[in-house]
XYZ file of C-alpha atoms in Angstrom:
568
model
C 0.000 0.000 0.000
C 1.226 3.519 -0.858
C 2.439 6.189 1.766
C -0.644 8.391 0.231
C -3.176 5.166 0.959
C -1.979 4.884 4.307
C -2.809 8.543 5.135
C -6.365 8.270 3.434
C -9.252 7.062 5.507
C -11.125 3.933 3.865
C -13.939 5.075 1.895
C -17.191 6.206 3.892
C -20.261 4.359 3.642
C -21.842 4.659 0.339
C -18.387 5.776 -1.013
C -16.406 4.108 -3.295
C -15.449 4.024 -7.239
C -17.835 5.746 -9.168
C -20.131 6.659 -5.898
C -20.077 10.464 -7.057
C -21.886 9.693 -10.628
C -25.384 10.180 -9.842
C -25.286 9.978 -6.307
C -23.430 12.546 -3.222
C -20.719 11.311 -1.687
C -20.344 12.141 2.407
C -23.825 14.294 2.550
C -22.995 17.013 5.561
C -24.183 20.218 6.454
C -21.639 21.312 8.831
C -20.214 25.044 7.975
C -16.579 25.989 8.590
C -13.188 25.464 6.571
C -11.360 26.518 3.568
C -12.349 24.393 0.750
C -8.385 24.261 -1.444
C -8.598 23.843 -4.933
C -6.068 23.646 -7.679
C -5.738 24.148 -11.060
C -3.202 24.476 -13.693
C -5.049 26.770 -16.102
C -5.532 30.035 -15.004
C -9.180 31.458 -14.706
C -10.322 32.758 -18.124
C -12.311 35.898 -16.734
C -14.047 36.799 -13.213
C -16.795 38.893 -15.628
C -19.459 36.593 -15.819
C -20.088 37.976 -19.174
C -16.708 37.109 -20.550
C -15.904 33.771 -18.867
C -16.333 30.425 -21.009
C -14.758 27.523 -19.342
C -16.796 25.405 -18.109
C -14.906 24.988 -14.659
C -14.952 28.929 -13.858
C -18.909 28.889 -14.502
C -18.966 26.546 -11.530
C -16.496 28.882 -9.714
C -19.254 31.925 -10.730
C -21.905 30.151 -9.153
C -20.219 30.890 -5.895
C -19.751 34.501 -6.578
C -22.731 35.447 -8.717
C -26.632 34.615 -9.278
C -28.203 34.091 -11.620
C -32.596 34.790 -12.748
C -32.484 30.918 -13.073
C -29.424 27.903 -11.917
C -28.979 24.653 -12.284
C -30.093 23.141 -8.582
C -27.933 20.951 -6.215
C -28.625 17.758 -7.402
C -26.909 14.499 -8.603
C -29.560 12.928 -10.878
C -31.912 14.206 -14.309
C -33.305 16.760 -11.871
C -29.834 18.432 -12.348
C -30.255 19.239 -16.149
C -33.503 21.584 -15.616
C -32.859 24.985 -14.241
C -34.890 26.312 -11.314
C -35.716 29.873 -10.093
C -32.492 31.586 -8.137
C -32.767 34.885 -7.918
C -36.373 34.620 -9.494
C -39.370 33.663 -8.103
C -40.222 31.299 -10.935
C -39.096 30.559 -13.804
C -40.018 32.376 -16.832
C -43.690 33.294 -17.853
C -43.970 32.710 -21.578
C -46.366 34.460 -23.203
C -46.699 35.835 -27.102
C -46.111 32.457 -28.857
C -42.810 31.972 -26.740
C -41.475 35.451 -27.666
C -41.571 37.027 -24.467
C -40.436 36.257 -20.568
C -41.323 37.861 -17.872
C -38.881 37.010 -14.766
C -39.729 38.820 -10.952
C -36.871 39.231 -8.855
C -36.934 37.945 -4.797
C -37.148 40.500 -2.494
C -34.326 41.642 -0.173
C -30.972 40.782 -2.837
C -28.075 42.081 -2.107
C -24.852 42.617 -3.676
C -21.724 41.983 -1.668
C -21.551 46.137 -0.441
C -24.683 46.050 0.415
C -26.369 47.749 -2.225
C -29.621 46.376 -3.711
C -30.287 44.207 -7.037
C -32.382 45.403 -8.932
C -34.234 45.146 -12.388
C -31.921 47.525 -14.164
C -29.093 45.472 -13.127
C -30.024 42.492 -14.708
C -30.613 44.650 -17.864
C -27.145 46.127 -17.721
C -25.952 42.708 -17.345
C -27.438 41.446 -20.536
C -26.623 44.987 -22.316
C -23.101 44.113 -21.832
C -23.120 40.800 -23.942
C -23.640 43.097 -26.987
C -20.300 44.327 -26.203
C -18.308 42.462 -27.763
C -15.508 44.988 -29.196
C -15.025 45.486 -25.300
C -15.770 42.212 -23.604
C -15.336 39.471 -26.163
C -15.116 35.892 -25.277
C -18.469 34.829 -23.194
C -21.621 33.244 -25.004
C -23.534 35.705 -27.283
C -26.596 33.347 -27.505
C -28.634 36.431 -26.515
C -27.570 38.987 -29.245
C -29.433 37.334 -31.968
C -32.814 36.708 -30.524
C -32.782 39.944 -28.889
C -30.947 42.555 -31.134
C -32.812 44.289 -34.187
C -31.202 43.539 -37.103
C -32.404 46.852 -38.769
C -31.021 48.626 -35.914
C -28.262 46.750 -34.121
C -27.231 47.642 -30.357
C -24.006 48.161 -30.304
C -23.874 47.833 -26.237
C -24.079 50.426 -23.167
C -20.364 51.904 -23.722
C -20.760 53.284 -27.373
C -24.948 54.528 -26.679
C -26.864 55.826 -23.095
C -29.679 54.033 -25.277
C -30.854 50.714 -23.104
C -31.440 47.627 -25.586
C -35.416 48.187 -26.413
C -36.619 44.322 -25.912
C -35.532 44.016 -22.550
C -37.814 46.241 -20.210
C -37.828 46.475 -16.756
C -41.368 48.052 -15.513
C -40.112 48.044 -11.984
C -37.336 47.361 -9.735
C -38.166 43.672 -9.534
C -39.560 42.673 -13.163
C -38.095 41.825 -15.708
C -39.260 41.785 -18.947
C -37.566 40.003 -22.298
C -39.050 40.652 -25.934
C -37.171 38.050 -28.296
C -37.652 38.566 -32.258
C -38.636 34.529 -32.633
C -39.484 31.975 -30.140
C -36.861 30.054 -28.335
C -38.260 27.044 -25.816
C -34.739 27.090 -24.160
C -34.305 30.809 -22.848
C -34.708 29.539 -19.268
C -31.245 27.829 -19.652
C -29.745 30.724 -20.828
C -30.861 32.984 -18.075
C -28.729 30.172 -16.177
C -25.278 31.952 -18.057
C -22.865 33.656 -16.021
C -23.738 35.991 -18.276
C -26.890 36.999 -17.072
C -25.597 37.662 -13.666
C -26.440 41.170 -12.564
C -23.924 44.120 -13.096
C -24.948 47.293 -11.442
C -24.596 49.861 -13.939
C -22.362 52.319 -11.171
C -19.340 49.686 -10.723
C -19.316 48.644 -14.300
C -15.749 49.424 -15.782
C -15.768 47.811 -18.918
C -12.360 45.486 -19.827
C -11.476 46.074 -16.672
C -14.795 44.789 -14.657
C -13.287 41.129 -14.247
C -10.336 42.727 -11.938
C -12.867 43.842 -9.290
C -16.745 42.059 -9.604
C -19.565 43.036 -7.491
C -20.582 39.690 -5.875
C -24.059 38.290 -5.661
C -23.515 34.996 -4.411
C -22.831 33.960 -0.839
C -18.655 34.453 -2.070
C -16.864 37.733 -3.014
C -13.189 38.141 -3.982
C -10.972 38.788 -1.309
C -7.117 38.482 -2.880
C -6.619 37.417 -6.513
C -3.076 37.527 -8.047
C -3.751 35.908 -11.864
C -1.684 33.041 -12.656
C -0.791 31.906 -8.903
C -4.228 32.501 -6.765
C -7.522 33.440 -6.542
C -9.092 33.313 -2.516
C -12.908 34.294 -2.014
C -14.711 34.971 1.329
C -18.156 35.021 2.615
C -20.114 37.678 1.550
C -21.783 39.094 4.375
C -24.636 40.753 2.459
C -25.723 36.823 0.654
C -28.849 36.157 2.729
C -29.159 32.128 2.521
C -32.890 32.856 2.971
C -33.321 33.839 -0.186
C -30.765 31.190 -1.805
C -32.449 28.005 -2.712
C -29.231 26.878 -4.549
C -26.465 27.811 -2.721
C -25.529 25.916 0.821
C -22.256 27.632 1.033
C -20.302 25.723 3.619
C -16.654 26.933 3.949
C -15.779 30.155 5.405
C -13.408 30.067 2.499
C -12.479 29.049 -0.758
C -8.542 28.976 -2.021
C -7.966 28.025 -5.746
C -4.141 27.608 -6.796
C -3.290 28.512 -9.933
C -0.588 27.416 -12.283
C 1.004 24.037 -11.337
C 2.613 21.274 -13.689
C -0.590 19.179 -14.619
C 1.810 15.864 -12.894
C 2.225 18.095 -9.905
C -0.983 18.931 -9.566
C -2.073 15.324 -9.589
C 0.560 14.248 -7.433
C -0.156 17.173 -4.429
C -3.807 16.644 -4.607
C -3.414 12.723 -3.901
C -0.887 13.728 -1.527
C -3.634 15.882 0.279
C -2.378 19.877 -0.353
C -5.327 20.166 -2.159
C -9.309 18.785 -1.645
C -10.617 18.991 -5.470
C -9.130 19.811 -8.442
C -11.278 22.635 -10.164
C -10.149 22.158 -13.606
C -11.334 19.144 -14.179
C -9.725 17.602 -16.891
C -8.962 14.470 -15.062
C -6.137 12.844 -13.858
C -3.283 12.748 -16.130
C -2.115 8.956 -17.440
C 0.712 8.186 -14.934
C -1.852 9.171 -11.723
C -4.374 7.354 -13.662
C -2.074 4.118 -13.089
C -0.691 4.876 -9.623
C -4.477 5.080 -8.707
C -6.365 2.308 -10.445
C -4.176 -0.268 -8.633
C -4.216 0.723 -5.735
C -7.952 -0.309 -3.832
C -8.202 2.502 -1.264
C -6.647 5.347 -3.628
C -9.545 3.852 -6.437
C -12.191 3.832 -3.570
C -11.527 7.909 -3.912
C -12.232 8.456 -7.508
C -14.795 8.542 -9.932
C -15.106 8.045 -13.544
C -17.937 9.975 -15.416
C -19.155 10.444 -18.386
C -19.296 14.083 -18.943
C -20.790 14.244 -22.052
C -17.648 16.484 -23.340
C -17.185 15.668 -27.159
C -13.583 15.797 -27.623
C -12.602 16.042 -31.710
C -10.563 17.687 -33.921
C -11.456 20.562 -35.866
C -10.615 20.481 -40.002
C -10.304 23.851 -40.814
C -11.566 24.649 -44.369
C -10.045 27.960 -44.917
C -6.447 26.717 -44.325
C -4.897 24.987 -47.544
C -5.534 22.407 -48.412
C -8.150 21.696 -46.416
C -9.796 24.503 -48.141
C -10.792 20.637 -50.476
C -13.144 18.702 -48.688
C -11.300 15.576 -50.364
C -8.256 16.893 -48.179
C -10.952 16.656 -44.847
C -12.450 13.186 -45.233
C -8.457 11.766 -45.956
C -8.137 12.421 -42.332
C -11.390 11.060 -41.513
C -10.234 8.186 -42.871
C -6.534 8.124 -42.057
C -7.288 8.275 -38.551
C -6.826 5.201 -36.102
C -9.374 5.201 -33.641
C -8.143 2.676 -31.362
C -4.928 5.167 -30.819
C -6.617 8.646 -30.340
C -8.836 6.881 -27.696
C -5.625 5.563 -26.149
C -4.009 8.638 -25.823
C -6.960 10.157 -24.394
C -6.651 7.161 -21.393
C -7.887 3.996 -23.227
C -11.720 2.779 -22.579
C -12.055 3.299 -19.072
C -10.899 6.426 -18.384
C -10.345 8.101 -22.046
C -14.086 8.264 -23.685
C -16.066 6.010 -25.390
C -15.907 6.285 -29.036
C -17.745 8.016 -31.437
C -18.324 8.769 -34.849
C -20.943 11.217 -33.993
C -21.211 14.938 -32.766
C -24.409 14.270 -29.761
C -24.004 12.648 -26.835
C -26.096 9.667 -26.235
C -28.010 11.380 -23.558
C -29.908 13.973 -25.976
C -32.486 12.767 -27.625
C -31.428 13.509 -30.966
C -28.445 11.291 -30.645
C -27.877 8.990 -33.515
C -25.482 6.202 -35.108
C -23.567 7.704 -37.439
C -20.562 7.052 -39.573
C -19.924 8.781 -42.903
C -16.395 8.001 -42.610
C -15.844 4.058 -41.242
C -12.215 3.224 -40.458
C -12.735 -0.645 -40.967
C -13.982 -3.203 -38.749
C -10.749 -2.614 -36.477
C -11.045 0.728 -36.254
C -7.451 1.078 -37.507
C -8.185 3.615 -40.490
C -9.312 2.425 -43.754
C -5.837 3.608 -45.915
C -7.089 2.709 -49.024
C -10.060 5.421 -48.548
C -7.860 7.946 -47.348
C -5.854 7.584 -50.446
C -8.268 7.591 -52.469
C -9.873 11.271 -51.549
C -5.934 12.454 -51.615
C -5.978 11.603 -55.031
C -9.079 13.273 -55.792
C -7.761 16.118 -53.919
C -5.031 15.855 -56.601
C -2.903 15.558 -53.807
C -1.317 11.613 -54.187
C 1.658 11.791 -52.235
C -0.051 13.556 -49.474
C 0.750 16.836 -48.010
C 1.958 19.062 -44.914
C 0.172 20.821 -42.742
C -0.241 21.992 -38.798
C -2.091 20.564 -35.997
C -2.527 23.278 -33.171
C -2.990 21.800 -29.314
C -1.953 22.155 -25.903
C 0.591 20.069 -23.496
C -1.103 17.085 -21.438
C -3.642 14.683 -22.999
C -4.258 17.367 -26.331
C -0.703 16.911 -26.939
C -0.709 13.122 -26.823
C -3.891 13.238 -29.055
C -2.586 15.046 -31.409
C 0.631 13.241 -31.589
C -1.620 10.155 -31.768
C -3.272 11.208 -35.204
C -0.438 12.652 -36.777
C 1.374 8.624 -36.195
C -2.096 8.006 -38.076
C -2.244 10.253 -40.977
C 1.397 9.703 -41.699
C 1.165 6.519 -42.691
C -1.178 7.959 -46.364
C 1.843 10.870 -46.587
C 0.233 13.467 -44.406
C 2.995 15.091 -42.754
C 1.728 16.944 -39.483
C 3.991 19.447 -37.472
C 2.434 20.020 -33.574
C 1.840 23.312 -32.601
C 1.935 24.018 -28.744
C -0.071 26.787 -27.553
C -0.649 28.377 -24.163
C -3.031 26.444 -21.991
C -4.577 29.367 -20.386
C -5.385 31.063 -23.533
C -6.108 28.002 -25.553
C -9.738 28.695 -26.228
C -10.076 32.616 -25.664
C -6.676 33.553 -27.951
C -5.477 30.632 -29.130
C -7.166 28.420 -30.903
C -10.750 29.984 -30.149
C -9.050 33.399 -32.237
C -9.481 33.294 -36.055
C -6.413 35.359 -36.181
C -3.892 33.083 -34.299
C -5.310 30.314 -36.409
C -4.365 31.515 -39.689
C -0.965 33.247 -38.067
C 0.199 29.977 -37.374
C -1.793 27.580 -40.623
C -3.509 25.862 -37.931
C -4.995 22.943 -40.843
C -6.413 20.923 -37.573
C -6.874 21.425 -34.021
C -7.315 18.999 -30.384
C -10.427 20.680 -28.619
C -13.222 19.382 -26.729
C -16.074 20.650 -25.950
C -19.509 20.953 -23.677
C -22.467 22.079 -23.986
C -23.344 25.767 -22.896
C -26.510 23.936 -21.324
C -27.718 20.321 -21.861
C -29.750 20.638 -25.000
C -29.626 20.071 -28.652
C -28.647 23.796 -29.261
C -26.474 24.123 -25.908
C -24.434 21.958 -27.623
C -23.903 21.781 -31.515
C -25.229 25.474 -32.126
C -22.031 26.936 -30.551
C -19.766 24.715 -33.197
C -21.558 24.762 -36.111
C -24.171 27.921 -36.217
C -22.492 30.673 -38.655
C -23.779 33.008 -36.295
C -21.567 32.286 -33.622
C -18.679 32.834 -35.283
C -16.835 35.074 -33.665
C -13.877 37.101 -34.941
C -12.379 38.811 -31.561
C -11.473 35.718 -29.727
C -14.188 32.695 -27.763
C -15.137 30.862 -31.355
C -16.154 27.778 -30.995
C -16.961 27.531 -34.630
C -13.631 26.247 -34.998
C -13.972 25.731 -38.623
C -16.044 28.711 -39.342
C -18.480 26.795 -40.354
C -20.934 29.012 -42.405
C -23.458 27.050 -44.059
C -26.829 28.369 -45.172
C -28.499 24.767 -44.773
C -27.427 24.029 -41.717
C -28.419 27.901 -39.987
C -31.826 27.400 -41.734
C -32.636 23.623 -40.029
C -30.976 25.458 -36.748
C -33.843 27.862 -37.037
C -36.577 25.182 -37.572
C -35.621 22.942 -34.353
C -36.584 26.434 -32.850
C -39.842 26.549 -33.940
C -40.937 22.819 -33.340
C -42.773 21.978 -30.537
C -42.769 18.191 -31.061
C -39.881 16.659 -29.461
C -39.470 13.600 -32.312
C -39.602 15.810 -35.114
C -37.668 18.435 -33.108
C -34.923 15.562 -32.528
C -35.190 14.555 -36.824
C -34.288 17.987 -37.709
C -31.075 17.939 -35.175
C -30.069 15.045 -36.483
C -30.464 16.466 -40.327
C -27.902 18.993 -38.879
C -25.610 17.270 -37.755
C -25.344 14.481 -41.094
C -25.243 17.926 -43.075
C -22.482 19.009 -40.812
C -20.478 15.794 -40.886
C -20.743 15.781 -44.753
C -18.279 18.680 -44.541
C -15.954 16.790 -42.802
C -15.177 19.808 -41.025
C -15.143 18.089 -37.404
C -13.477 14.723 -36.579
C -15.607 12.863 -33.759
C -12.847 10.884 -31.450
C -14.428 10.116 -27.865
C -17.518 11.020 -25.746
C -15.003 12.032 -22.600
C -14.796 10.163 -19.654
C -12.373 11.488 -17.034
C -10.919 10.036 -13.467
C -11.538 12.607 -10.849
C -10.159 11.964 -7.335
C -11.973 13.101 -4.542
C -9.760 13.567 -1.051
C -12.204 11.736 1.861
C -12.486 14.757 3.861
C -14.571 16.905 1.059
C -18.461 16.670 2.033
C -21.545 16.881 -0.721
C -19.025 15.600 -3.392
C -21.061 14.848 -6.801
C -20.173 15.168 -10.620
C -23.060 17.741 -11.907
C -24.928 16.605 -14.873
C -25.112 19.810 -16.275
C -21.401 20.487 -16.255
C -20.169 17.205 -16.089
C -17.764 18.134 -13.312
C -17.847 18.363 -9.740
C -20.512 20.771 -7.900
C -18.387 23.075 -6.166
C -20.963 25.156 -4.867
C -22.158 22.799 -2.969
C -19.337 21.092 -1.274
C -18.074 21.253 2.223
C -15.499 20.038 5.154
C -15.856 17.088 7.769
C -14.595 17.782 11.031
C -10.971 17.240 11.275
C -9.774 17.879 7.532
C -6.582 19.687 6.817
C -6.319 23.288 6.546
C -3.968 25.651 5.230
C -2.235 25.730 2.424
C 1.827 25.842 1.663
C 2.563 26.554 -2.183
């Protein structure tokens, strides 16, 4: 048995491998502590309006509320948001074009200063921003912008957006320009959290955030920490979400991703916020070891992780040049190098996870019945590319499991003549300037690029919309349309899921998206993620969130006795 083993406590009762999936490990409500976290990217943005990992919107839902939040809970009841700082959700009225949200009485921001209305308002003015705060969703700017009059946000007009009106300090009210079933999920967004109009200073709002949760920032030095404390103005009365144990939360920022690993199984830290998973050599140490396994749990998240094709870099600007990679690529290797079967993914040739109801089998591009790559196909579209001997090209990615992924394919394509150099780029940036910036892309002739990706919220449009939507393209940084993806077609079907109310047909016209999307060959399915997450035995109300796929922060806590303090 390991040193590390000896110093863990067996598992609780009901704990064990896998007990955190759709369950809560060590249920507690005992207050007190510092909750220590750790991770090795750095936090993308503390404006909720400009923050798009998914790990830092579960760090926002301790500083910030939100009209609606995903509740506390382990199981399907997870995936449907409920009222938060509403008193229900959203009253539809006007064939689905308008919502009418009431705010509780008695919010408070962390100064004391009331919530109001307007705030809300400010807060969704500020989307529109995007020349100033680029990188969050912009899901709202299209269903409620004019197109005949665009808003170009509350820093360049004293104007306040016309479809969102608020008739008193505590309503609400949202006109959208074409019905959309899911706008209760999206007044879940960080995004939506109030901003009070007084302390809003643009770019520089993430640096110093009013709070509205039950957390506020009390030291933040980017790249090495970020500490919260209680915010004595959060009135747990009016909180139906929030239990908000520790006195204290302490995220570390920065380590080695094997250092990290290593120091949280050693016990310096309780959770690691990231979330990525354990990297391959802890995932070893721990799998055969009993009592270290008892700690950890194995989820599927629902993450899609793929490679991106881009079409406007040469020569994948020929789709023959696309579906040779398709083709090329071994299966059975990319899934090892994301962690094999058990803790890597499970395979897919799809885009939807099987959870949504739109999910479907299939495979435009079969690599044989080992999975191995069919070479013969792949050769064949080079040489209708007019490309026989193959060709060179870039893969962009990031160090840790990206990087072995795209080492991975490149072993597979090479084998038909496609030559692929790797491209490291910054971690923390990765999705904001890196590879989510159109710019760095064609700087460095990214041809194809290691992302992953979940959905904004656990629907159909939460989560292909965002990669494949023209709309969404976004030219200052935060795409997710990797491949600027632009097609007519597919933004037309988009628009019809919107407007069906039956859930079958609804789920046909998704799934017309996404073969018409797959026929571009624009996006190269690998695994439906599945990552090992260790959980020390001391960390209360432990659960993987089905929403985010990732541990529940917010609603964690401290048994008696657990360590304290932290020395790096």
């Amino acid at each position: 048995m390991t040193a590390a083993a000896r110093r863990l406590a067996p598992a609780p009762a009901g704990a064990g491998w896998n007990a955190a999936v759709g369950a809560m490990v060590n249920p507690s409500d005992r207050r007190g502590g510092t909750l220590r976290l750790v991770s090795s990217a750095d936090v993308d943005s503390l404006d909720p309006a400009r923050t798009y990992y998914v790990w830092v919107w579960l760090l926002q839902r301790l500083l910030n509320r939100t009209l609606m939040a995903y509740p506390t809970d382990s199981g399907p009841a997870g995936l449907v948001p409920v009222p938060d700082l509403a008193e229900g959700p959203g009253q539809v009225s006007d064939g689905g074009r308008t919502w009418t949200y009431r705010l509780r009485p008695g919010l408070r921001y962390d100064n004391g200063s009331p919530i109001t209305a307007a705030d809300v308002r400010h807060a969704v003015q500020r989307v529109f921003a995007q020349d100033v705060l680029p990188g969050g969703p912009t899901y709202l700017v299209p269903l409620l912008d004019d197109p005949t009059r665009p808003y170009p946000g509350p820093y360049r007009t004293a104007e306040p957006l016309r479809s969102v009106r608020t008739p008193d300090e505590h309503t609400v009210v949202f006109h959208l320009n074409r019905p959309f079933s899911d706008f209760d999920h999206l007044m879940a967004q960080p995004c939506a959290a109030p901003v009070p109009r007084h302390a809003d200073t643009g770019a520089d709002y993430g640096s110093a955030p009013r709070s509205s949760g039950p957390y506020r920032v009390a030291q933040h030095r980017p790249g090495a920490f970020l500490h919260l404390e209680r915010n004595p103005h959060w009135d747990r009365a009016t909180d139906p979400i929030r239990p908000a144990l520790p006195d204290r939360v302490e995220l570390t920022i920065g380590l080695d991703i094997d250092e990290l690993d290593a120091r949280l199984i050693g016990g310096d830290f309780d959770i690691n916020l990231e979330g990525r998973g354990l990297q391959h050599e802890a995932q070893r140490r721990l799998t055969a070891d009993d009592v270290l396994r008892s700690h950890t749990d194995n989820p599927r998240t629902s993450f899609l992780h793929f490679v991106s094709v881009q079409p406007h870099i040469p020569p994948f600007d020929d789709v023959h040049a696309r579906r040779a990679v398709h083709y090329a690529a071994d299966k059975i290797l990319l899934q090892q190098a994301r962690g094999g079967p058990v803790t890597g993914g499970d395979l897919t040739t799809a885009l939807f996870p099987p959870r949504l109801p739109a999910h479907q089998d299939l495979d435009l591009y079969p690599t044989g019945p080992d999975l191995r790559g069919d070479l013969d196909a792949a050769r064949a579209e080079l040489k209708a590319a007019g490309l026989p001997d193959g060709f060179e090209a870039t893969i962009g990615t990031q160090r840790g499991k990206f990087r072995l992924v795209a080492d991975a394919l490149a072993e597979s394509v090479a084998r038909v003549g496609i030559r692929l150099t790797v491209k490291e780029l910054d971690v923390a940036t990765y999705f904001s300037l890196g590879a989510g910036h159109p710019q760095t892309v064609r700087r460095h002739e990214l041809g194809l690029i290691v992302t992953d990706w979940g959905a904004d919220f656990p629907t159909e449009y939460g989560f292909l919309a965002p990669l494949v939507d023209g709309r969404h393209i976004k030219h200052n940084g935060g795409n997710w349309n990797l491949p600027e993806l632009d097609d007519p077609l597919v933004n037309d079907l988009i628009d019809e899921t919107l407007h069906t109310t039956d859930p079958e047909a609804r789920a046909r016209r998704w799934r017309a998206v996404e073969r018409r999307v797959m026929e571009h060959a624009v996006l190269l399915p690998l695994v439906h993620d599945k990552t090992l997450h260790f959980r020390n035995p001391w960390v209360t109300n432990v659960y993987v969130h089905p929403a985010f796929g990732l541990y529940d922060i917010q609603g964690m806590g401290l048994a008696s006795g657990a360590p304290t303090g932290n020395d790096s």
